[in-house]
Each structure stands twice: as C-alpha cells, then as structure tokens.
XYZ file of C-alpha atoms in Angstrom:
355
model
C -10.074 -90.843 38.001
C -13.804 -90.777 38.301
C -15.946 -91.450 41.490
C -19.124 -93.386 41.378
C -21.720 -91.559 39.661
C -24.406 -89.827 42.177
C -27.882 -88.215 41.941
C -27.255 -84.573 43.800
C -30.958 -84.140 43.429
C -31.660 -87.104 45.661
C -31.023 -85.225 48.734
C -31.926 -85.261 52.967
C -33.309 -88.144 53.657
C -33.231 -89.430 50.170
C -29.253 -88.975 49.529
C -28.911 -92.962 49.855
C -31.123 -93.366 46.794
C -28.812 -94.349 43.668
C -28.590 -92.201 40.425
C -30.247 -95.788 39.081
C -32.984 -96.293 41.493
C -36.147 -96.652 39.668
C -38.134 -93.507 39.335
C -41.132 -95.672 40.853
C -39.209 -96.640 43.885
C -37.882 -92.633 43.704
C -41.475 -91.608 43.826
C -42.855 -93.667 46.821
C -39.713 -93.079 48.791
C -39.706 -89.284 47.829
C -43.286 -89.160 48.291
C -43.495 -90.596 51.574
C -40.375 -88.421 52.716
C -42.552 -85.349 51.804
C -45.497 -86.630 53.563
C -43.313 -86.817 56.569
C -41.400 -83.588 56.443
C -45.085 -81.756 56.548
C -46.346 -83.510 59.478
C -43.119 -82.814 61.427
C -43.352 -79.185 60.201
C -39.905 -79.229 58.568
C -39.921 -77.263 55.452
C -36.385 -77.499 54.350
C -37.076 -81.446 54.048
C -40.227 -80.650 52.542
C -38.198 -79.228 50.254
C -36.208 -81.348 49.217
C -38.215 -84.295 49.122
C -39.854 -82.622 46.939
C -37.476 -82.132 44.477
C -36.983 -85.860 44.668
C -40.656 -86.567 43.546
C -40.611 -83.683 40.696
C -37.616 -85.046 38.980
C -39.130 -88.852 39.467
C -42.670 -87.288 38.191
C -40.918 -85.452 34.910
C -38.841 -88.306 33.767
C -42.048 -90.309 34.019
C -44.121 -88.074 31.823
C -45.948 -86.930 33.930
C -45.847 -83.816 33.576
C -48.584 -81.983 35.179
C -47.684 -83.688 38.497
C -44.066 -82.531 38.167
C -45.314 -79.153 37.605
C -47.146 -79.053 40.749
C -44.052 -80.880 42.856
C -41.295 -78.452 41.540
C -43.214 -75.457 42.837
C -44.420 -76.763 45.849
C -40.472 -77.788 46.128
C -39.881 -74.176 45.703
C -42.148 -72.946 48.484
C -41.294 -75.138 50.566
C -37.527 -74.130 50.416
C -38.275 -70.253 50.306
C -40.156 -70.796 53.597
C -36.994 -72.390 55.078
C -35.399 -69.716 53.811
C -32.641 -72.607 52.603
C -31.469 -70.880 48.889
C -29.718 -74.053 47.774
C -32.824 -76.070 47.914
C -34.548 -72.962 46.161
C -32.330 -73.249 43.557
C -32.515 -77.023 42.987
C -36.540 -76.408 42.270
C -35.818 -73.879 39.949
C -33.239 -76.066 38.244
C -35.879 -79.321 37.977
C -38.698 -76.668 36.819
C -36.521 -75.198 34.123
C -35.314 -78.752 32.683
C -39.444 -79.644 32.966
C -39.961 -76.178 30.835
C -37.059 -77.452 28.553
C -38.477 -81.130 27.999
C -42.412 -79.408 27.415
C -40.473 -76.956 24.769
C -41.252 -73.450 26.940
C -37.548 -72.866 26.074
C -37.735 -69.161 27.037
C -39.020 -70.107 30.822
C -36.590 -72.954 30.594
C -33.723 -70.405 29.985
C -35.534 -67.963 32.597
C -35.531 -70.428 35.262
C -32.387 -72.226 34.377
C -30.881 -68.578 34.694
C -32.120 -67.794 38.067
C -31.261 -71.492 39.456
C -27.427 -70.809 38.344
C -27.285 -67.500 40.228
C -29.177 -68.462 43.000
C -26.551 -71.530 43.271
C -23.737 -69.255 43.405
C -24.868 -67.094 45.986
C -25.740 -69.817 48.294
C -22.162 -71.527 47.368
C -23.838 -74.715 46.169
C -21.346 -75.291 43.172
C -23.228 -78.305 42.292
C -26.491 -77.001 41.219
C -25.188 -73.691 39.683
C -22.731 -76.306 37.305
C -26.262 -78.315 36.653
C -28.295 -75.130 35.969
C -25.589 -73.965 33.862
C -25.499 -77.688 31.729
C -29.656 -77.015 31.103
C -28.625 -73.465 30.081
C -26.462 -75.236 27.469
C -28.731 -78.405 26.568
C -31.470 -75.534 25.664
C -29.405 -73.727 23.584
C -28.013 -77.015 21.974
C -31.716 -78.688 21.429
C -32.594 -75.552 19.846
C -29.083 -75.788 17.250
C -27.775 -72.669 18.719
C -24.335 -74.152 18.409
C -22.035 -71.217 18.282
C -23.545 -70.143 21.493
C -23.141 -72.800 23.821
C -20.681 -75.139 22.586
C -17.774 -73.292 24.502
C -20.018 -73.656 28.133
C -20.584 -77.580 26.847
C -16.647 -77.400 27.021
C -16.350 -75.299 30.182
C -18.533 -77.416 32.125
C -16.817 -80.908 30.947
C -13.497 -79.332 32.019
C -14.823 -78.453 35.552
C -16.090 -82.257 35.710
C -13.340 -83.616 34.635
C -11.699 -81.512 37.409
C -14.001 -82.968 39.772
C -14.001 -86.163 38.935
C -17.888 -86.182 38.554
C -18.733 -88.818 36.304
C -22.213 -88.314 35.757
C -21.868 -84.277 34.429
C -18.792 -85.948 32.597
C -21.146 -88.487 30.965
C -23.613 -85.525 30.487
C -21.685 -82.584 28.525
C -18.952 -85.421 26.679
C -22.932 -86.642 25.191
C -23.635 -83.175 24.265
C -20.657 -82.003 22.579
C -20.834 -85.057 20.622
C -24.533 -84.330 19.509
C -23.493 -81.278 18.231
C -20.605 -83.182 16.305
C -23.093 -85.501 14.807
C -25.260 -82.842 13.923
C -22.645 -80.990 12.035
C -21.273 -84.306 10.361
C -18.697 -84.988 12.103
C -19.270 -88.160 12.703
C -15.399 -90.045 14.166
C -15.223 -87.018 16.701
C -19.142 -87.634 17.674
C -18.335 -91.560 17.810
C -15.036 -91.052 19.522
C -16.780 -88.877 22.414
C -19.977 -90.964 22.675
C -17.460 -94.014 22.969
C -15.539 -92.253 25.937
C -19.056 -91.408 27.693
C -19.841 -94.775 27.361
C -16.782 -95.976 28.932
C -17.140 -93.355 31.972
C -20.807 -94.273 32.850
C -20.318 -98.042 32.528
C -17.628 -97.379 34.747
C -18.936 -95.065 37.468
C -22.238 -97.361 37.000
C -24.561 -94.758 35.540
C -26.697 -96.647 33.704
C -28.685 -93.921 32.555
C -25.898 -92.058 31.395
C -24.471 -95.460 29.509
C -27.776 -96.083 27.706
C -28.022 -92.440 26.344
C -24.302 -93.078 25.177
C -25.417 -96.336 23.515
C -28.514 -95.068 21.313
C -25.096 -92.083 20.052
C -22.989 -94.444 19.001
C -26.155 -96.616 17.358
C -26.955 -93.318 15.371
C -23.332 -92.621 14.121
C -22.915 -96.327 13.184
C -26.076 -96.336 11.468
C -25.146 -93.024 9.665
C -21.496 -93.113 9.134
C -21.134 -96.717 8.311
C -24.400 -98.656 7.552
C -24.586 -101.161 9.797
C -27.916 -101.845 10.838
C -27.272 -104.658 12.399
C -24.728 -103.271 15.028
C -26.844 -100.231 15.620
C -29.963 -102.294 16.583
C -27.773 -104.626 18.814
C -26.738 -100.905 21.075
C -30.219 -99.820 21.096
C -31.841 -103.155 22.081
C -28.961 -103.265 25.200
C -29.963 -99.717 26.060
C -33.499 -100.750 25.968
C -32.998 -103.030 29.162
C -31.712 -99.946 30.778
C -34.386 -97.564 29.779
C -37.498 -100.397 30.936
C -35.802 -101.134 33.993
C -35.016 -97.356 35.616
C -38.770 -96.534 33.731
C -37.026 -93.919 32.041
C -40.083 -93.130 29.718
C -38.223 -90.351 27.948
C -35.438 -92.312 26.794
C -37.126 -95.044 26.092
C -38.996 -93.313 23.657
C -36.181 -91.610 22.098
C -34.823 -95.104 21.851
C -37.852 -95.995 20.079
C -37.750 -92.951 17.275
C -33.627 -93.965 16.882
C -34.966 -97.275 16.190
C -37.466 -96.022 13.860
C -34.391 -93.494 12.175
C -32.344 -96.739 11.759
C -34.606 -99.212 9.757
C -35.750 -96.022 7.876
C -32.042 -95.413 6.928
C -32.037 -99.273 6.021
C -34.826 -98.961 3.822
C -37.230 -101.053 5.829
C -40.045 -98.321 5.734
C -43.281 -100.320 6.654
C -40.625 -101.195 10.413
C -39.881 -97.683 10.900
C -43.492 -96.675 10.413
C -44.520 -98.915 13.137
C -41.667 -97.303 15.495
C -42.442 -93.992 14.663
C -45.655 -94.407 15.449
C -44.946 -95.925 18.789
C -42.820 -93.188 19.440
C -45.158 -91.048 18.848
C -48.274 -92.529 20.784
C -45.303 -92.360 23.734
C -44.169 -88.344 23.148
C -47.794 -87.319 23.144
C -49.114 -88.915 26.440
C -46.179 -87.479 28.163
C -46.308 -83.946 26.437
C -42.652 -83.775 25.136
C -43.530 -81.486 22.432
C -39.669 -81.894 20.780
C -39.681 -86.199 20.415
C -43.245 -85.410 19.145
C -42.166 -83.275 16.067
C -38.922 -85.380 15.283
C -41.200 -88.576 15.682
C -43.944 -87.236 13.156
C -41.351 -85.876 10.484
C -39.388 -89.919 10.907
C -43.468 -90.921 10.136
C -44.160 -88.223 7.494
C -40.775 -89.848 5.791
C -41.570 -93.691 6.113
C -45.271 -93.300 4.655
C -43.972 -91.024 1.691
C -41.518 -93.897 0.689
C -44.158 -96.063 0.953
C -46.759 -94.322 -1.339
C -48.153 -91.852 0.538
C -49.915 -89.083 -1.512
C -47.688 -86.454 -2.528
C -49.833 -83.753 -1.536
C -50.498 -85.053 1.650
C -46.536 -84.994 2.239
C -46.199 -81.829 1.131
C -48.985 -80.961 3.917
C -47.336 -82.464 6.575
C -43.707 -81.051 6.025
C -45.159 -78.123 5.787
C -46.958 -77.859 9.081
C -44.042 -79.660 10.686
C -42.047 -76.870 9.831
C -44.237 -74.352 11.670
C -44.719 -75.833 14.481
C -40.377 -76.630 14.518
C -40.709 -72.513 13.966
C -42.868 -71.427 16.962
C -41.282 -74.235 19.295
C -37.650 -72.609 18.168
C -35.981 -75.839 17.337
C -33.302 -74.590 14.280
C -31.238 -77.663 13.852
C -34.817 -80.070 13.488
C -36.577 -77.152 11.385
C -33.243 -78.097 9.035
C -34.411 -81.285 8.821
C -37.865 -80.800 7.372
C -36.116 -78.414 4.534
C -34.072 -81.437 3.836
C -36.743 -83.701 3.866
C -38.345 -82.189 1.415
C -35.406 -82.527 -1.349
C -34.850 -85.884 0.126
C -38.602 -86.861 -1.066
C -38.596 -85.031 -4.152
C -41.860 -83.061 -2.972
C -42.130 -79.258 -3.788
C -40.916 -76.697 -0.819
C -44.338 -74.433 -0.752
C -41.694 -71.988 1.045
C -39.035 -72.082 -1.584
C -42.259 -71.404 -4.289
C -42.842 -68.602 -2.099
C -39.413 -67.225 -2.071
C -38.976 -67.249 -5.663
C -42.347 -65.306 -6.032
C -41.281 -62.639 -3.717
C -37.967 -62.715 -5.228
C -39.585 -61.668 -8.801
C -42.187 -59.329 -7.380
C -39.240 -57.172 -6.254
C-alpha cells in the first residue's frame, strides 16, 4: 500500500538524497549544490539547494544558519520566478519559526507556503504547509482546532500512499490522544506509525514512533523497563541521521520515564542533559518541558520548597508568552503533584473575595 518513504524537500540535483541521509552529508552535498547553482547563474537551483541546506541547518540546531539559508532559498526562487520553490522556503522558514516558538510567524508563513503551493499546483508542499499549520496548533494544545486537518491530511496520505506524511499526522493524532488520556487509541496509532515507517524505511519517522509508544507504556502500564528498551533503539536512529532535535527529546522522555519510576537523582541527570541540548540549539519549547521534568526531580529530592514554588511559577509565564496551553497545564498540575502552594490560585481566591 505504501511507497518508500521520500524527502520532497531534497530536490534538483539533490532528489537522490534519502529521507535518511545524514543531515551532515545533506549539508555538504546541499551546500556544494548551492555553491554551484551561483556560479552557473541558475537561481531556480540556487533555490532549491538551498532549501536542502536550511532544513539540514534547522534539524541540526543551528538555527541562525537556517535562518539565513531559508531566506536566501526564498530569493533565490522569487528571482526565478519558480513559485513552488518559493513556497518550499516559506514552508522550511515557518517549521524553523515553529521549532524557535515564533508560533504566530510560524502560522504566518506556514499560511502563505500552503497558498502559494496551490497556486503553483505543487500538491506536495501545500499538504506539508498545511501538516505545520496543524503541528502549531497541536504543540500549542489547540486541539479542537486542528485535530479534524490532522485527520484530513492522514486521509489524503493514505490516498497517496505517502508513507512519510502517513507516519507524520498518524504521530500527531496520537499525541493529542495521549495528551487527553487516551492512552490504547494513542498506543494503537503510534504502533501503526511504527509499522508504516519501518516499512517504507523512514527511520526518522520510526524513531519518533518509538519514543510514543515508550511514553504510553511508561504511563499507561509501568513498565520502565520496556520503555527504556524503545528509547535506547530510537537512540541509534537519532545519533546516526544527527537528528539533534530528537535526540534531545529522546533524552527529556528518558528523563520523564525514570522520573515516573521514581529514580529522581537519573532523571535529574537527563533533564539536565536535555536541557544543556534545547538551549544551544534555541528550541525554546524542549527547553521549558525539560526545566519543569528538572524543577520536578530536584523537588522530590529535597529541593527547597520555596525555590519550587519559584520555578513553577516562572515556568508558567514563560509557557504563557510562548502560547503553549497543553504544557502551561502541566505546571498547574505540577504544582498539586508536589504539594507546593499555586501563588496564582492564592491570587484568585483574593480577587475572588475582594469582589
């Protein structure tokens, strides 16, 4: 039923890169592509060569650099006058604006990739744009809004055959499963994705499936053990492809696991990894949910009380200004979980009796 998975944003003289190339070998290939294109004076190669070293340059970390590439990618394309290829550099900047937490210029530019894929008939990147449109909106725990386009866009995949956007909105849907507690429909769909990308060889895809069904067997059932085994096998995955994102989202599961096992003092140490990992790539969202795991471990392992109470507390701002609902949640919960006094519940009440 489904093809073997491919990167569309590997494209020109890139297209016989794999969707599991490593993003170093994606960056000197891309990169020397580019360097090409301009001395032949070919902008529409520019272009997209381009867009090959932006995406390897944002999955890296590296932010700043994939800032620069997506734009240039963008001028380039507007030059040759070639709207597909402007819309794929709108599409890699808005997913870059989603992973720093701009979600409003994610949205913006998401938007404007989608409608700028239909008009130049590229169904490909106007389904893509569309998915970011709908991972924003399900990062951010805006549920009711985008869980019907998570289930539009996995029908038109399935249509397809396209494993990979398959892979992509069956992990999404079952996020938002997971996150509501539904936890044999979030294991049943993370189970199918896994099957899918194993078998269409994503391998990114697969270990993105794996650390799901790690979480939901950690949650639902308790079993440590098992969980570690799936993250440790997606692991491999993440070092080998240098996915530095995942890997550190692997890292803060890890750390959510032992935590849930009562090992604190292990899932300080992961946490804390994590965290070193978030900040030197500037992914603002694995930052927060990595310092709240922390804030957790060393409060169940003496941490002041005060000090806890500080921390929630400016957690929960900063969850507020980057508009993430469903991990704001959290820190309210965290705070009954720990026993430790909501300042904003104190303040609630007060208002409450001065009325």
């Amino acid at each position: 039923m489904y093809g073997k998975a491919f990167a569309p944003e590997y494209q020109g003289a890139l297209t016989s890169l794999s969707v599991n190339s490593s993003l170093t070998d994606v960056l000197a290939a891309g990169i020397e592509q580019l360097r090409a294109a301009e001395r032949a004076g070919k902008p529409g190669e520019e272009a997209r060569s381009g867009l090959a070293v932006a995406e390897a340059h944002r999955r890296l970390g590296r932010v700043e650099d994939a800032d620069r590439a997506w734009k240039a990618s963008y001028r380039a394309a507007r030059r040759a006058e070639d709207v597909s290829a402007m819309a794929w550099a709108l599409w890699s900047g808005g997913t870059l604006a989603r992973q720093r937490g701009a979600f409003p210029l994610a949205r913006r530019l998401l938007g404007l990739a989608a409608d700028l894929g239909e008009r130049g008939g590229d169904i490909v990147v106007r389904s893509y744009s569309l998915a970011g449109l709908a991972e924003t909106g399900r990062i951010q725990g805006d549920y009711e809004a985008v869980g019907r386009l998570h289930e539009q866009l996995l029908a038109e995949a399935r249509r397809r055959g396209e494993a990979r956007h398959t892979v992509w909105a069956l992990e999404g849907i079952a996020q938002m499963h997971r996150n509501t507690g539904q936890y044999d429909r979030a294991y049943a769909l993370f189970e199918e994705a896994a099957q899918i990308a194993a078998g269409a060889d994503d391998r990114r895809g697969h270990a993105w499936a794996l650390r799901g069904l790690a979480d939901v067997v950690s949650v639902r059932d308790g079993d440590t053990g098992r969980a570690l085994e799936l993250l440790s096998e997606a692991e491999v995955t993440c070092r080998a492809m240098r996915l530095s994102s995942a890997l550190a989202y692997n890292h803060k599961m890890r750390g959510n696991v032992l935590y849930r096992a009562g090992r604190y003092a292990e899932a300080r140490a992961l946490y804390e990894q994590a965290l070193a990992e978030f900040r030197t790539m500037g992914e603002p969202r694995g930052e927060a949910l990595s310092r709240l795991g922390l804030a957790k471990s060393l409060a169940r392992l003496g941490r002041d009380r005060a000090e806890t109470a500080a921390e929630l507390s400016d957690l929960a701002g900063t969850l507020e200004r980057i508009g993430l609902r469903h991990a704001h949640r959290m820190v309210a919960r965290a705070y009954d979980e720990l026993g430790v006094p909501d300042p904003r519940s104190a303040e609630a009440k007060a208002a409450e009796v001065a009325r």
